[in-house]
């Protein structure tokens, strides 16, 4: 029996399929098929692709419990959402699944399973920090396997709505004119340009009890009017919000150390995408695992994992649509030498928000002009840095990794550049980079980096996502063809 996990109805709809043997057969985002960024709904094309691999024998799982969410909405005086999963997914799409029952799982437990059951650990303390689940906004779990290999989760501590670090960060995102639940990563990038002068005032103003994570304010409704941040510079707000976020994340980690028994940390929820705050995790845990898609889209995998019940075989994040063929190493190098940059669309698409080499725009990081060249295509804010992808064995020559992080295979943490003048295109204003390290046992991008290093002596490339402006990442070859035409830049497969 296979297990299909679904997250849909709020933002970033996704489907994952886990086989009866624990293999992840498919995991993809609806947005890549519908071409609507952060599409909250499933679409026919992703359902068909997932069902093709799932075959006729499967069980359906949904990532949260709508009735539990309705309790929170009722208590908070908000509009109560649909109570049945079938009405969330929409009846037309449900037709594809027939009249099978859909098993629902608790939102934060889906996050916990997405992390723990893909992790290398046999037991762990699991920390989940997001905007809101049904009721929980922060939760800490003990996770382990019994002698039959079945996963068990015990909730050790939680903080309920509206005590939410994710909602705080989203409110600050909105305050500086960015899109909440979408552009939090831009706020994080802005933090390097400001001063955190207002961080302690934020803590005093918004937090009642820092140790217990008791908030005075419900950020779900945004900032209150006429607040003290009204006259503050956006960059200083970003910097202060980042420091307050890090202060709160550290408090959660301290709580996790006090209530949990493990030295292994599994961390999930949307706040786990804050790669700046993630540099602090090593102060509390020796071994850290963050599944590369720790937000709600990744909960589709968590729901399927709860259905499967045992450790899932995790190889890498390339789990979506396939563009078959050998990784085009020679073609990429030829284009890099000719044009300094090239698109690549090959193999299975990444599950998660980061392009890791299969749907990437790659560039030669040497020289000062490349950042502007790539920005011409990406047209994004000039202050935002590009990330390097590097042969893992060379990472320490160029970067100082934060404590607890010997590698960064899914671009989940920032590292300090040791020679920021050498490759300025991949260095942020504060002298850090969001590094992707590629180990020896990987294929595709690994062979490319090896060939590039042999040829140039440079062990890294600039790596950013391959997407048409305003659209999600390229999914199939026809998206790649559209990209080529629009930007007159070769995309090799
Ligand atoms: Fe969540």
mmCIF file with all atom_site columns, N, CA and C and ligand atoms in Angstrom, residues 107 111 130 132 296 299, ligand 1:
data_model
loop_
_atom_site.group_PDB
_atom_site.id
_atom_site.type_symbol
_atom_site.label_atom_id
_atom_site.label_alt_id
_atom_site.label_comp_id
_atom_site.label_asym_id
_atom_site.label_entity_id
_atom_site.label_seq_id
_atom_site.pdbx_PDB_ins_code
_atom_site.Cartn_x
_atom_site.Cartn_y
_atom_site.Cartn_z
_atom_site.occupancy
_atom_site.B_iso_or_equiv
_atom_site.pdbx_formal_charge
_atom_site.auth_seq_id
_atom_site.auth_comp_id
_atom_site.auth_asym_id
_atom_site.auth_atom_id
_atom_site.pdbx_PDB_model_num
ATOM   1  N  N   . UNK A 1 107 ? -1.312 19.122 12.355 1.00 0.00 ? 107 UNK A N   1
ATOM   2  C  CA  . UNK A 1 107 ? -0.389 19.948 11.567 1.00 0.00 ? 107 UNK A CA  1
ATOM   3  C  C   . UNK A 1 107 ? 1.069  19.857 12.072 1.00 0.00 ? 107 UNK A C   1
ATOM   4  N  N   . UNK A 1 111 ? 4.600  18.148 10.471 1.00 0.00 ? 111 UNK A N   1
ATOM   5  C  CA  . UNK A 1 111 ? 5.933  18.762 10.392 1.00 0.00 ? 111 UNK A CA  1
ATOM   6  C  C   . UNK A 1 111 ? 6.970  17.849 11.061 1.00 0.00 ? 111 UNK A C   1
ATOM   7  N  N   . UNK A 1 130 ? 6.428  27.596 13.432 1.00 0.00 ? 130 UNK A N   1
ATOM   8  C  CA  . UNK A 1 130 ? 5.852  28.123 12.189 1.00 0.00 ? 130 UNK A CA  1
ATOM   9  C  C   . UNK A 1 130 ? 4.953  29.316 12.503 1.00 0.00 ? 130 UNK A C   1
ATOM   10 N  N   . UNK A 1 132 ? 1.227  29.312 12.187 1.00 0.00 ? 132 UNK A N   1
ATOM   11 C  CA  . UNK A 1 132 ? 0.219  28.626 13.003 1.00 0.00 ? 132 UNK A CA  1
ATOM   12 C  C   . UNK A 1 132 ? -0.035 27.238 12.423 1.00 0.00 ? 132 UNK A C   1
ATOM   13 N  N   . UNK A 1 296 ? 4.984  24.326 5.045  1.00 0.00 ? 296 UNK A N   1
ATOM   14 C  CA  . UNK A 1 296 ? 3.751  23.552 4.923  1.00 0.00 ? 296 UNK A CA  1
ATOM   15 C  C   . UNK A 1 296 ? 3.710  22.659 3.680  1.00 0.00 ? 296 UNK A C   1
ATOM   16 N  N   . UNK A 1 299 ? 4.824  19.418 4.519  1.00 0.00 ? 299 UNK A N   1
ATOM   17 C  CA  . UNK A 1 299 ? 3.886  18.639 5.331  1.00 0.00 ? 299 UNK A CA  1
ATOM   18 C  C   . UNK A 1 299 ? 3.157  17.565 4.528  1.00 0.00 ? 299 UNK A C   1
HETATM 19 FE FE1 . LIG B 2 .   ? 3.081  24.844 9.409  1.00 0.00 ? 1   LIG B FE1 1
#
